[in-house]
Structures are given as structure tokens and as C-alpha cells.
Coordinates of C-alpha atoms in Angstrom, one line a residue:
M1 CA 100.3 29.1 125.9
R2 CA 102.3 31.5 128.2
R3 CA 101.7 32.5 131.8
K4 CA 102.2 36.0 133.2
D5 CA 105.5 34.8 134.9
G6 CA 106.8 33.6 131.3
A7 CA 106.8 29.9 132.0
C8 CA 105.6 27.8 129.0
V9 CA 102.7 25.6 129.3
K10 CA 101.3 23.1 126.9
N11 CA 97.5 22.0 126.9
G12 CA 97.2 19.2 129.6
S13 CA 100.8 19.7 131.0
K14 CA 102.7 21.4 133.9
P15 CA 104.0 24.6 133.4
R16 CA 107.9 24.8 132.8
P17 CA 110.0 27.7 134.1
Y18 CA 112.9 28.8 131.8
P19 CA 115.6 28.0 130.8
V20 CA 113.8 26.1 128.2
P21 CA 114.6 26.4 124.1
L22 CA 112.8 29.5 123.2
D23 CA 111.4 27.8 120.0
T24 CA 109.3 25.6 122.3
C25 CA 107.2 28.3 123.3
L26 CA 107.6 30.6 120.1
G27 CA 107.3 27.8 117.4
N28 CA 109.6 27.3 114.3
K29 CA 108.6 30.7 113.1
Y30 CA 110.6 32.0 115.9
L31 CA 113.9 30.1 114.5
S32 CA 113.3 31.1 111.0
A33 CA 112.4 34.8 111.8
K34 CA 115.6 35.2 114.2
M35 CA 117.9 32.5 114.0
N36 CA 118.4 32.4 110.4
D37 CA 118.2 36.2 109.9
P38 CA 121.2 37.0 107.6
L39 CA 121.9 39.8 110.3
T40 CA 123.0 36.9 112.6
D41 CA 125.9 35.9 110.7
R42 CA 127.0 39.0 109.1
N43 CA 130.7 40.2 110.0
N44 CA 130.8 44.0 110.0
G45 CA 134.3 43.9 111.5
A46 CA 134.8 47.0 113.8
A47 CA 131.5 48.5 112.6
K48 CA 128.9 49.0 115.5
P49 CA 126.2 46.6 115.0
T50 CA 122.5 47.8 114.6
G51 CA 119.6 47.3 116.9
A52 CA 118.4 44.4 114.9
E53 CA 121.9 42.9 114.7
E54 CA 122.4 42.9 118.5
E55 CA 118.8 41.5 119.3
S56 CA 119.6 38.4 116.7
S57 CA 122.8 37.8 117.9
A58 CA 122.0 37.7 121.7
L59 CA 118.8 35.5 120.9
K60 CA 120.9 33.3 119.0
L61 CA 123.4 32.9 121.9
W62 CA 120.6 32.3 124.5
V63 CA 118.9 29.4 122.4
V64 CA 122.2 27.7 121.8
L65 CA 123.8 28.3 125.2
S66 CA 120.3 26.6 126.6
R67 CA 120.4 23.7 124.2
A68 CA 124.0 23.2 125.1
Q69 CA 123.6 23.3 128.6
A70 CA 120.7 20.8 128.5
A71 CA 122.6 18.3 126.4
V72 CA 125.6 18.2 128.7
A73 CA 123.4 18.3 131.8
R74 CA 121.5 15.1 130.5
H75 CA 124.9 13.4 130.8
A76 CA 125.5 14.7 134.2
E77 CA 122.1 13.6 135.5
A78 CA 122.2 9.9 133.9
D79 CA 125.4 9.6 135.6
I80 CA 124.6 10.7 139.1
A81 CA 121.4 8.8 138.9
R82 CA 123.0 5.6 138.8
H83 CA 123.9 6.3 142.5
G84 CA 120.4 7.4 143.5
L85 CA 121.5 11.2 143.6
T86 CA 120.0 14.5 142.0
L87 CA 122.6 17.0 140.6
A88 CA 121.9 19.5 143.5
E89 CA 122.7 16.6 145.9
F90 CA 125.9 15.7 144.1
G91 CA 126.8 19.4 144.0
I92 CA 126.8 19.5 147.5
M93 CA 128.7 16.4 148.2
E94 CA 131.2 17.7 145.6
A95 CA 131.8 21.1 147.2
L96 CA 132.4 19.5 150.4
L97 CA 134.7 16.9 148.9
H98 CA 136.9 19.6 147.6
K99 CA 136.1 22.6 150.0
G100 CA 136.1 21.0 153.2
P101 CA 133.4 21.8 155.8
L102 CA 131.4 24.6 154.6
L103 CA 128.9 27.0 156.5
L104 CA 125.3 26.3 154.9
G105 CA 125.2 30.1 153.6
E106 CA 128.5 29.4 152.0
L107 CA 127.1 26.1 150.6
Q108 CA 124.2 27.6 149.3
R109 CA 125.7 30.2 147.5
K110 CA 128.1 27.7 145.8
I111 CA 125.1 25.4 144.7
L112 CA 122.8 28.5 143.9
V113 CA 119.5 27.1 145.7
S114 CA 117.4 28.8 148.0
S115 CA 117.9 28.6 151.8
G116 CA 115.0 26.5 152.3
G117 CA 116.2 24.2 149.4
M118 CA 119.4 23.9 151.0
T119 CA 118.2 22.7 154.2
Y120 CA 116.0 20.2 152.5
L121 CA 118.9 18.7 150.6
V122 CA 121.2 18.5 153.3
D123 CA 118.4 16.9 155.5
R124 CA 118.0 14.2 152.6
L125 CA 121.9 13.6 152.7
E126 CA 121.9 13.7 156.4
K127 CA 119.3 11.0 156.6
R128 CA 121.2 8.9 154.3
G129 CA 124.4 9.1 156.4
F130 CA 126.5 11.1 153.6
V131 CA 126.4 14.3 155.4
E132 CA 126.3 15.7 158.9
R133 CA 125.7 18.9 160.6
Q134 CA 128.3 20.5 162.9
R135 CA 128.2 23.7 165.3
C136 CA 130.0 26.5 164.5
P137 CA 132.3 27.4 167.5
D138 CA 132.0 31.2 166.4
D139 CA 128.3 31.5 166.2
R140 CA 125.8 29.2 168.0
R141 CA 123.3 30.0 165.1
A142 CA 125.4 28.6 162.5
R143 CA 126.0 24.9 161.3
Y144 CA 128.7 23.5 159.2
A145 CA 128.0 20.8 156.7
V146 CA 130.6 18.1 156.8
L147 CA 130.8 14.9 154.8
T148 CA 130.9 12.0 156.8
D149 CA 133.0 8.8 156.3
A150 CA 130.5 7.0 154.4
G151 CA 129.9 10.0 151.8
R152 CA 133.7 10.7 151.4
E153 CA 133.7 7.0 150.6
L154 CA 131.1 7.5 148.0
M155 CA 132.4 10.4 146.4
D156 CA 136.0 9.1 146.2
R157 CA 134.2 6.0 144.3
I158 CA 131.8 8.1 141.9
F159 CA 133.6 11.2 141.4
P160 CA 136.3 9.8 138.7
E161 CA 133.4 8.1 136.6
H162 CA 131.5 11.3 136.9
T163 CA 134.5 13.2 135.6
R164 CA 135.0 10.6 132.7
A165 CA 131.0 11.3 131.7
I166 CA 131.5 15.1 131.7
V167 CA 134.5 14.4 129.6
R168 CA 132.9 12.4 126.9
A169 CA 130.0 15.1 127.0
C170 CA 132.3 18.0 126.4
S171 CA 134.3 16.2 123.7
G172 CA 132.8 17.9 121.0
L173 CA 135.5 20.9 121.7
S174 CA 138.9 20.6 121.9
T175 CA 140.7 21.4 125.4
E176 CA 141.9 24.6 123.6
E177 CA 138.3 25.6 122.5
Q178 CA 137.0 24.5 126.0
G179 CA 139.4 26.9 127.4
R180 CA 138.2 29.8 125.2
A181 CA 134.4 28.9 125.6
T182 CA 135.2 28.9 129.6
K183 CA 136.7 32.4 129.3
L184 CA 133.9 33.8 127.3
L185 CA 131.1 32.3 129.5
R186 CA 132.6 33.5 132.8
Q187 CA 132.7 36.9 130.9
L188 CA 129.1 36.5 130.0
G189 CA 128.2 35.4 133.5
H190 CA 130.0 38.4 135.3
A191 CA 128.2 40.8 132.8
A192 CA 124.8 39.6 133.3
E193 CA 125.3 39.3 137.0
L194 CA 126.3 43.2 137.0
A195 CA 123.2 44.1 134.8
E196 CA 120.0 45.2 135.9
P197 CA 117.2 42.6 135.3
T198 CA 114.2 43.8 133.2
P199 CA 111.8 45.3 135.8
R200 CA 108.5 43.2 136.0
D201 CA 105.1 44.7 134.7
D202 CA 102.8 45.5 137.8

């Protein structure tokens, strides 16, 4: 069953927002009809793809990209959970470790969470003694987030372990292949940011 906002809902379960594998919502018929379509793998050289080819290619990329992200994220989450942190909390501390003190607005844009979500996350880290807020000398309303000594000590200890976990998760591609994938995904992300989202039906 699907809600009006596009979330997938199984009977008796809570709704899950995208991104999730599309075949979770649409069933095996979706994969057999779209992912296994011969148009997907057809190589027409310089010929302009048809509308059906564009649809099949884009949908296949979305499914594969979502599954790959979920698979790698499981490694990251499992490693970070050993230290009692969430991915978002770790992301905040990692940004502060490598970028130094950041205004909460800057940190929010780097971590890609809402303003309220950032406040909640920084509050949690502050209570644990890993992060503290400092006044901005140029704007009394603004606050910097800063790693405490305890937070820096924790990150110095666990970040090398986390790096090794990510290396293992990405070992299915060579270093050269990872470089090409990074370039292509950056190009994809920039183009998607510039494109207008599909308007919502009123």
C-alpha cells in the first residue's frame, strides 16, 4: 500500500519514506518489467535514446544506487553504533574534527538535516560532553559548534577504525573504479540539485 506522500506501507507496519528499493513497494513485477527490459542494456552508440530507454536506464540507476548506498551505510552504522553514536552525530563530530569550529547553520548544510534536527543533535552531543557551543563575536545571535577535548579524543581514537570499515565496505571496486564512480556520482548530484523537482499534485 502507498500513502499520498509516496511512502511505502506494509500491513501492520509503520510507513517508511524513500529512499528504499523501489521493488519493495512495487513487487517483483517492477524488476521484471523495468530492470530486465532489453532496452536497459542496449548500446546504441551515439544514437539518441528513446523515451523508454531513458526511463528504464534512470529507474535501474535509482534502484542500484539506493541498494549500494544502503549496503555501504550498514557497515558505517554498525561501526559507529559500537561507540554509542548515530550516523548524524558522528557526521557532526567528523565535520568539526576536520573543519574546526563551525556555525550551526554551516554545520546544518554539511550534515543535511533540518534546523530543529541540528539543534537536537548538538544538544545530545553537548550533554555527553563531546561538543560545546561558543558565541560568535560578529553576531550575538549565532553560535559555533566546537569539539571539546573529550570529543576530539574520541574521534582521534575511533576515526581510523571507521575509515577501515568504509574501506572494507567499498572494496568491491578498485581505487581507480572508485575514482570514476565518485566523479560520475558528483556529476549526477549536481545535475539533480539544479533540476526542478516534480510538482506535487494538489
